[in-house]
Coordinates of C-alpha atoms in Angstrom, one line a residue:
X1 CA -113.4 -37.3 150.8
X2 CA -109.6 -38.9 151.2
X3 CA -107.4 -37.2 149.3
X4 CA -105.8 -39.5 146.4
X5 CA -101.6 -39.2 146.3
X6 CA -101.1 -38.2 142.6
X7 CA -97.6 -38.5 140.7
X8 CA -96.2 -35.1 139.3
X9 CA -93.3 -35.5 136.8
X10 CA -92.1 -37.9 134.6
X11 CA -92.7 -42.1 135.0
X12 CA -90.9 -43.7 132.5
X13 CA -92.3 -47.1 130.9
X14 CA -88.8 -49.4 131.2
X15 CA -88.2 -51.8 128.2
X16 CA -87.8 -54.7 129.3
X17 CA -84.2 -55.7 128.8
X18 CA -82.7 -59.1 127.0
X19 CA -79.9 -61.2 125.5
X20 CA -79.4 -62.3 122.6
X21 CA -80.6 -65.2 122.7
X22 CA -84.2 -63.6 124.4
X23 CA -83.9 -64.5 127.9
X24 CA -83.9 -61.4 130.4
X25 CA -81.0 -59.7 131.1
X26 CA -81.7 -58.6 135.1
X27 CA -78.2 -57.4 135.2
X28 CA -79.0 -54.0 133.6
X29 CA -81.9 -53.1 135.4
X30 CA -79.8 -51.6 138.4
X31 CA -78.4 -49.3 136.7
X32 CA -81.5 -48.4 134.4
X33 CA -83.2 -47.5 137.6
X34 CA -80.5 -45.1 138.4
X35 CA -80.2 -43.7 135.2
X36 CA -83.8 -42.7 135.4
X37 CA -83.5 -41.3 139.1
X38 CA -80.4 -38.9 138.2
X39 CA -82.6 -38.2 134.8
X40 CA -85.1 -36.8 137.7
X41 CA -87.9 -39.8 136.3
X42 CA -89.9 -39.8 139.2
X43 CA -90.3 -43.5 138.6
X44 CA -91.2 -46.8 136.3
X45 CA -94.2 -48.1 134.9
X46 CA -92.8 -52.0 134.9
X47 CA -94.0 -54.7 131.7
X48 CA -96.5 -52.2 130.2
X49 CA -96.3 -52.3 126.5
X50 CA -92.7 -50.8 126.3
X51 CA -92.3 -53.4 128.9
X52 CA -93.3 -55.9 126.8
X53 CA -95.4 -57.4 129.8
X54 CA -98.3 -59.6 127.6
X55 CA -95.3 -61.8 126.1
X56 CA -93.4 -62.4 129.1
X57 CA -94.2 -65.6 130.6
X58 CA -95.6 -65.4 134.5
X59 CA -92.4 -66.7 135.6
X60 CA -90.8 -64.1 133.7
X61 CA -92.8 -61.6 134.7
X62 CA -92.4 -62.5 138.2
X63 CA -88.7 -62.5 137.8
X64 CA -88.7 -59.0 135.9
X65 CA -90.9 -57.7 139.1
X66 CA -88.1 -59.0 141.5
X67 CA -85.5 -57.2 139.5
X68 CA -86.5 -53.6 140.2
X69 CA -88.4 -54.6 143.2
X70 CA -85.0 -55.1 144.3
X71 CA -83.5 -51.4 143.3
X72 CA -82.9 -49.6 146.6
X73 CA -83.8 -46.0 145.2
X74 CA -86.5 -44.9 147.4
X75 CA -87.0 -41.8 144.8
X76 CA -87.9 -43.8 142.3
X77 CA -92.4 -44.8 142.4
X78 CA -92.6 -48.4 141.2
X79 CA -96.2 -49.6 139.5
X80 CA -96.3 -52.6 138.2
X81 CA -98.5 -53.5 135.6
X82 CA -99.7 -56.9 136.9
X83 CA -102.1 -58.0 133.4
X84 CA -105.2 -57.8 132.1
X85 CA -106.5 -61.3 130.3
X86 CA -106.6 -63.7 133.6
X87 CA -107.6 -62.3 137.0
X88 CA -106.0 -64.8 138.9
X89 CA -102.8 -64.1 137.6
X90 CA -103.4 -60.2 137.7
X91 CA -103.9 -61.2 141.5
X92 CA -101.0 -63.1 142.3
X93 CA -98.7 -61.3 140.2
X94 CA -100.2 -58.0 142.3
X95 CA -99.6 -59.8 145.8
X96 CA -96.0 -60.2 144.8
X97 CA -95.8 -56.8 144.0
X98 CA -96.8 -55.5 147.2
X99 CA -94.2 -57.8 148.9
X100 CA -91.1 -56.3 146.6
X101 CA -91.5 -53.2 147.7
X102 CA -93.6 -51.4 144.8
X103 CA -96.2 -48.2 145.5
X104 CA -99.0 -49.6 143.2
X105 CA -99.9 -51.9 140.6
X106 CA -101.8 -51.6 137.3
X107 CA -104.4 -53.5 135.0
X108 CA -105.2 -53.0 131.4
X109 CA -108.8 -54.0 130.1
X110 CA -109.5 -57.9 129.3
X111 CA -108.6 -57.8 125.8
X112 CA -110.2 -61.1 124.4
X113 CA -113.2 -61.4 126.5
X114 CA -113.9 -58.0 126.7
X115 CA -115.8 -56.2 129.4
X116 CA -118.9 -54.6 127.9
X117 CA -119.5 -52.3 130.3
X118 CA -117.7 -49.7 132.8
X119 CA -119.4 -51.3 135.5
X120 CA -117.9 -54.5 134.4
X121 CA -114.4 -53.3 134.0
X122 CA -114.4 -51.9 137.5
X123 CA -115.8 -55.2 139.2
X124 CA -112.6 -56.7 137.4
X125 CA -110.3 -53.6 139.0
X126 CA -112.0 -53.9 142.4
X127 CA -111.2 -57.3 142.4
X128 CA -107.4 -57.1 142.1
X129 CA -107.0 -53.6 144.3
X130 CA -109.0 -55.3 147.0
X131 CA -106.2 -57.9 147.3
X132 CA -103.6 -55.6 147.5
X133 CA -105.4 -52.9 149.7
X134 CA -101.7 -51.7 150.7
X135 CA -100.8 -51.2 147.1
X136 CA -102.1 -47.8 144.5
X137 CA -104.1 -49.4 141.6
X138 CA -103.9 -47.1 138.6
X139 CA -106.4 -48.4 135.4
X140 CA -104.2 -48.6 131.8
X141 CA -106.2 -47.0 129.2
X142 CA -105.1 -47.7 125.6
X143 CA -107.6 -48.8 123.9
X144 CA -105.8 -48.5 120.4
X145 CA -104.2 -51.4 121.6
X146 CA -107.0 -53.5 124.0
X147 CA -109.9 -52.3 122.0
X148 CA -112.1 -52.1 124.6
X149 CA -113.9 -48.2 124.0
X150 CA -115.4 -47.8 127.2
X151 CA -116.3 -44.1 128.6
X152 CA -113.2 -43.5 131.4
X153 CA -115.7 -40.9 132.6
X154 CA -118.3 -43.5 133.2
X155 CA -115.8 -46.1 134.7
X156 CA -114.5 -43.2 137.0
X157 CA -118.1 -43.5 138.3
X158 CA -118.7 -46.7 139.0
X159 CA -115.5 -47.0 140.4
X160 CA -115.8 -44.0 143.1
X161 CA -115.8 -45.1 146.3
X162 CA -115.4 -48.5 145.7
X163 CA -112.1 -49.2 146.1
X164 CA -110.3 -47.2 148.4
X165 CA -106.5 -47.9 147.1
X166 CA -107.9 -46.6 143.5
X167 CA -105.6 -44.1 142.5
X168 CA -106.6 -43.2 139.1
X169 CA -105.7 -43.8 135.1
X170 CA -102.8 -44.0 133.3
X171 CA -104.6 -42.2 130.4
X172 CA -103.1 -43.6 126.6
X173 CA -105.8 -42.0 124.5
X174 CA -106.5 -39.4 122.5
X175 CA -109.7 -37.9 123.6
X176 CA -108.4 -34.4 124.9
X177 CA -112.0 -33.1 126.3
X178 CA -112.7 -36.7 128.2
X179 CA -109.2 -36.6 129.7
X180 CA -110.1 -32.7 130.9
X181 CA -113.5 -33.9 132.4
X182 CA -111.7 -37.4 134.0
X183 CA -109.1 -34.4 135.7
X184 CA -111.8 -32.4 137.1
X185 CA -114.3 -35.7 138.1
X186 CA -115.6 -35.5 141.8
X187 CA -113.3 -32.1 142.4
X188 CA -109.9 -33.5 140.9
X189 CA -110.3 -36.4 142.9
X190 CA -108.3 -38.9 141.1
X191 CA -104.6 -39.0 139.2
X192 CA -104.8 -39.0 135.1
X193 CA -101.7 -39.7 134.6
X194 CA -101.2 -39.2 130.7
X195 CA -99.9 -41.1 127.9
X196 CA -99.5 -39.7 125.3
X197 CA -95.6 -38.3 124.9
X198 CA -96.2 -36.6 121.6
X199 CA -98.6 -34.3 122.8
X200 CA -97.8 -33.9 126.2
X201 CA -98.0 -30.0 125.3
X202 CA -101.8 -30.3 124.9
X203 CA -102.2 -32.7 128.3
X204 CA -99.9 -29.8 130.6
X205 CA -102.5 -27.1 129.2
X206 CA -105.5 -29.6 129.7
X207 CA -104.3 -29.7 133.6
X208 CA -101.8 -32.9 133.7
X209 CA -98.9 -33.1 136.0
X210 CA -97.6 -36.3 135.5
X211 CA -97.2 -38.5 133.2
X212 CA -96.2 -42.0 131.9
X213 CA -94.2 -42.9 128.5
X214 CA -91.8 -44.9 126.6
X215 CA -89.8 -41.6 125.4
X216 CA -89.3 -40.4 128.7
X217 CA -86.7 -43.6 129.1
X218 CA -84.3 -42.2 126.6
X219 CA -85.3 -38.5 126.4
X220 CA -85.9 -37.1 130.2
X221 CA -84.0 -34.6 130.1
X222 CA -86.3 -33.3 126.5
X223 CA -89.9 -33.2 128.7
X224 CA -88.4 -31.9 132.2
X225 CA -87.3 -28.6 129.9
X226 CA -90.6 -29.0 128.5
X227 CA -92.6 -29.0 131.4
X228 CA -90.4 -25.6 132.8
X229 CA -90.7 -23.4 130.1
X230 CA -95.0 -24.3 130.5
X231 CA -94.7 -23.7 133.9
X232 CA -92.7 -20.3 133.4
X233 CA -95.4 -19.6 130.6
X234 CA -93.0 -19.7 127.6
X235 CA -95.3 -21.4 125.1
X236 CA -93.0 -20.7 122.2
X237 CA -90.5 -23.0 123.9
X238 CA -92.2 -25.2 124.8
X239 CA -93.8 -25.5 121.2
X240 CA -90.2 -26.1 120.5
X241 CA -89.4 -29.1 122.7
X242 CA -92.9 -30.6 121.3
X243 CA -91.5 -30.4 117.7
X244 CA -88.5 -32.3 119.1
X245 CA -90.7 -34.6 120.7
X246 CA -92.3 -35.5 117.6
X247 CA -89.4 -36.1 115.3
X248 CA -88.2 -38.6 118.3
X249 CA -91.6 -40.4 117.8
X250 CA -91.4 -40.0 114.1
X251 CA -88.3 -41.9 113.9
X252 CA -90.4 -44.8 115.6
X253 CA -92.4 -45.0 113.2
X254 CA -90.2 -44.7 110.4
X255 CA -88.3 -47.6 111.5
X256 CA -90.7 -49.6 112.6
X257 CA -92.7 -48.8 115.5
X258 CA -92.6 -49.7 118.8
X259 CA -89.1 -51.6 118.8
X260 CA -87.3 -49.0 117.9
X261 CA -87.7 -47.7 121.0
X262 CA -84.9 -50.1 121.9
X263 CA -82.8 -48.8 119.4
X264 CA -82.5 -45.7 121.1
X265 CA -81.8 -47.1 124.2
X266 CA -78.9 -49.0 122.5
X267 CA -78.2 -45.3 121.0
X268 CA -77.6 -44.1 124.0
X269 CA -75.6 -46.6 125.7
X270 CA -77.3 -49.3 127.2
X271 CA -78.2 -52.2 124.9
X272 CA -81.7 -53.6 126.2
X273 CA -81.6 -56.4 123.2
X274 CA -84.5 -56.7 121.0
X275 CA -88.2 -56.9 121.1
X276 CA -89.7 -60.6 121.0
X277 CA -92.0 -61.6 117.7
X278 CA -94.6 -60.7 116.4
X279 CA -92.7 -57.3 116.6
X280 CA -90.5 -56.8 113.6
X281 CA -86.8 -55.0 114.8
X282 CA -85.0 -52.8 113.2
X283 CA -81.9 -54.6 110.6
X284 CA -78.6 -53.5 111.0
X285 CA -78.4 -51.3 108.1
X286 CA -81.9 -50.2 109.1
X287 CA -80.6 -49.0 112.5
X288 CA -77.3 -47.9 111.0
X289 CA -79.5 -45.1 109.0
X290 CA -81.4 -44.5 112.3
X291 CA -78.1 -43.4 113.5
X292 CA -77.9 -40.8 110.8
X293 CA -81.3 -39.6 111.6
X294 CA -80.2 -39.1 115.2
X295 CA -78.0 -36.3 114.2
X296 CA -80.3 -35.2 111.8
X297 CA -83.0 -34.7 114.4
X298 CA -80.7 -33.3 116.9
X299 CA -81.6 -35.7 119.1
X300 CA -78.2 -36.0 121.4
X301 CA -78.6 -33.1 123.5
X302 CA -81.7 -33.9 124.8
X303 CA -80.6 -37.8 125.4
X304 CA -80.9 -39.5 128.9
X305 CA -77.2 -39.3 129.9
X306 CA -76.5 -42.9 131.5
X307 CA -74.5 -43.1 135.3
X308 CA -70.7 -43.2 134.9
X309 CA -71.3 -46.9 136.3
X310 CA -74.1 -48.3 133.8
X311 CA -72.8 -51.2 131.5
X312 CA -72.4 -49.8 128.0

């Protein structure tokens, strides 16, 4: 059996930074990467849903890929997730990847014609990771959002042995027991990355290492003290950090969702625009109360500082 690389620490899911006007802004994605490197991220999960990856356009999508694969930070792992809806495009979007410079690439279910099996989901995978055989392919499970509910423990099957460039799941579920028996599947063969930031408490005792999340972008510093008092077995703290974890996420809710996420980043210093429609943003009083909250919460100590460099 060849032993599968797996990620330990922190990959941050990048928003996907714009103007005003919606067109990308590629200028801040230099110093984004570096803000997550000295954050010690161990690296970015590129156009997933904080990413905003299913309304980019290819070209954009192409160009967002060229962006960081451009960002000379050999600490920092770089997956890009390459689609899901349209092999072909999954395909030449993953070929790109692998000439930029990126470790591995990722693919979330077909969400309109939907697989109906695990067997057909990994024919879909195989197809893409056999055209990249230099490149990791991870499989994105979130099937809150995809709403394909398809056993990962019966997909890790069919895809064992397969595919030899399968790395694992990036795992954005709630299912704690299938998440332990996808960690221990064919002796811990694969990498379950989890997804889940408000409970990554619960993944670290189910066995995780490393995970992937939208938080992690603006919060790093929160889940690295998380992850060291679990380590030195001092549950209490790390209970502690979890609360604070949770009134992050409940702010994103509480103002939203999903786009508020770039709120924070604008919180913190660097201004990734807004979130494209259908997603509603927050409206400048709505974000002026968010401030508030932020010092409610506590939230600045735990912030991502930015690089003395980054644009502000």
């Amino acid at each position: 059996m060849v032993a599968i690389p797996k990620i330990e620490g922190l990959i941050a899911a990048p928003f996907t930074p714009m103007h005003v006007n919606g067109s990308l802004n590629l200028s801040i994605i230099e110093p984004y990467a570096r803000m997550l490197v000295q954050s010690g991220v161990k690296g970015a999960f590129i156009a997933g849903s904080t990413g905003e990856g299913v309304s980019l356009t290819l070209t954009e999508k192409l160009d967002l890929l060229r962006a960081w694969g451009a960002v000379d930070l050999p600490d920092l792992h770089k997956i890009m997730l390459v689609g899901g809806t349209s092999l072909a495009e999954c395909i030449l979007v993953a070929k790109e990847a692998a000439q930029r410079g990126f470790q591995a690439v990722a693919v979330i279910a077909p969400f309109y014609f939907k697989p109906a099996t695990p067997q057909a989901l990994a024919d879909f995978c195989v197809q893409v990771g056999e055209a990249v055989p230099e490149l990791g392919l991870y499989f994105y499970h979130i099937p809150a959002l995809t709403n394909v509910h398809l056993s990962m423990l019966d997909f890790l099957s069919e895809m064992d042995g397969r595919l030899p460039n399968f790395r694992g799941i990036k795992y954005t579920h709630n299912n704690m027991m299938e998440y332990r028996q996808c960690l221990l599947f064919n002796n811990g063969q694969y990498d379950m990355l989890w997804g889940w930031d408000e409970v990554f408490l619960a993944a670290l005792a189910m066995g995780a290492r490393g995970a992937v999340g939208s938080t992690y972008n603006y919060a790093a510093p929160l889940y690295q003290a998380l992850i060291a008092a679990f380590d030195a077995g001092d549950i209490n703290r790390a209970r502690q950090l979890q609360d604070q974890s949770i009134a992050i996420v409940e702010l994103l809710g509480k103002y939203g969702g999903i786009a508020t996420g770039k709120a924070y980043m604008r919180a913190i210093g660097l201004d990734c625009g807004e979130f494209r429609s259908p997603i509603r943003n927050p409206t400048p009083e709505q974000y002026e109360a968010f401030l508030r909250d932020l010092d409610r919460i506590g939230f600045y100590p735990y912030a991502t500082p930015l690089p003395d460099s980054a644009s502000h």
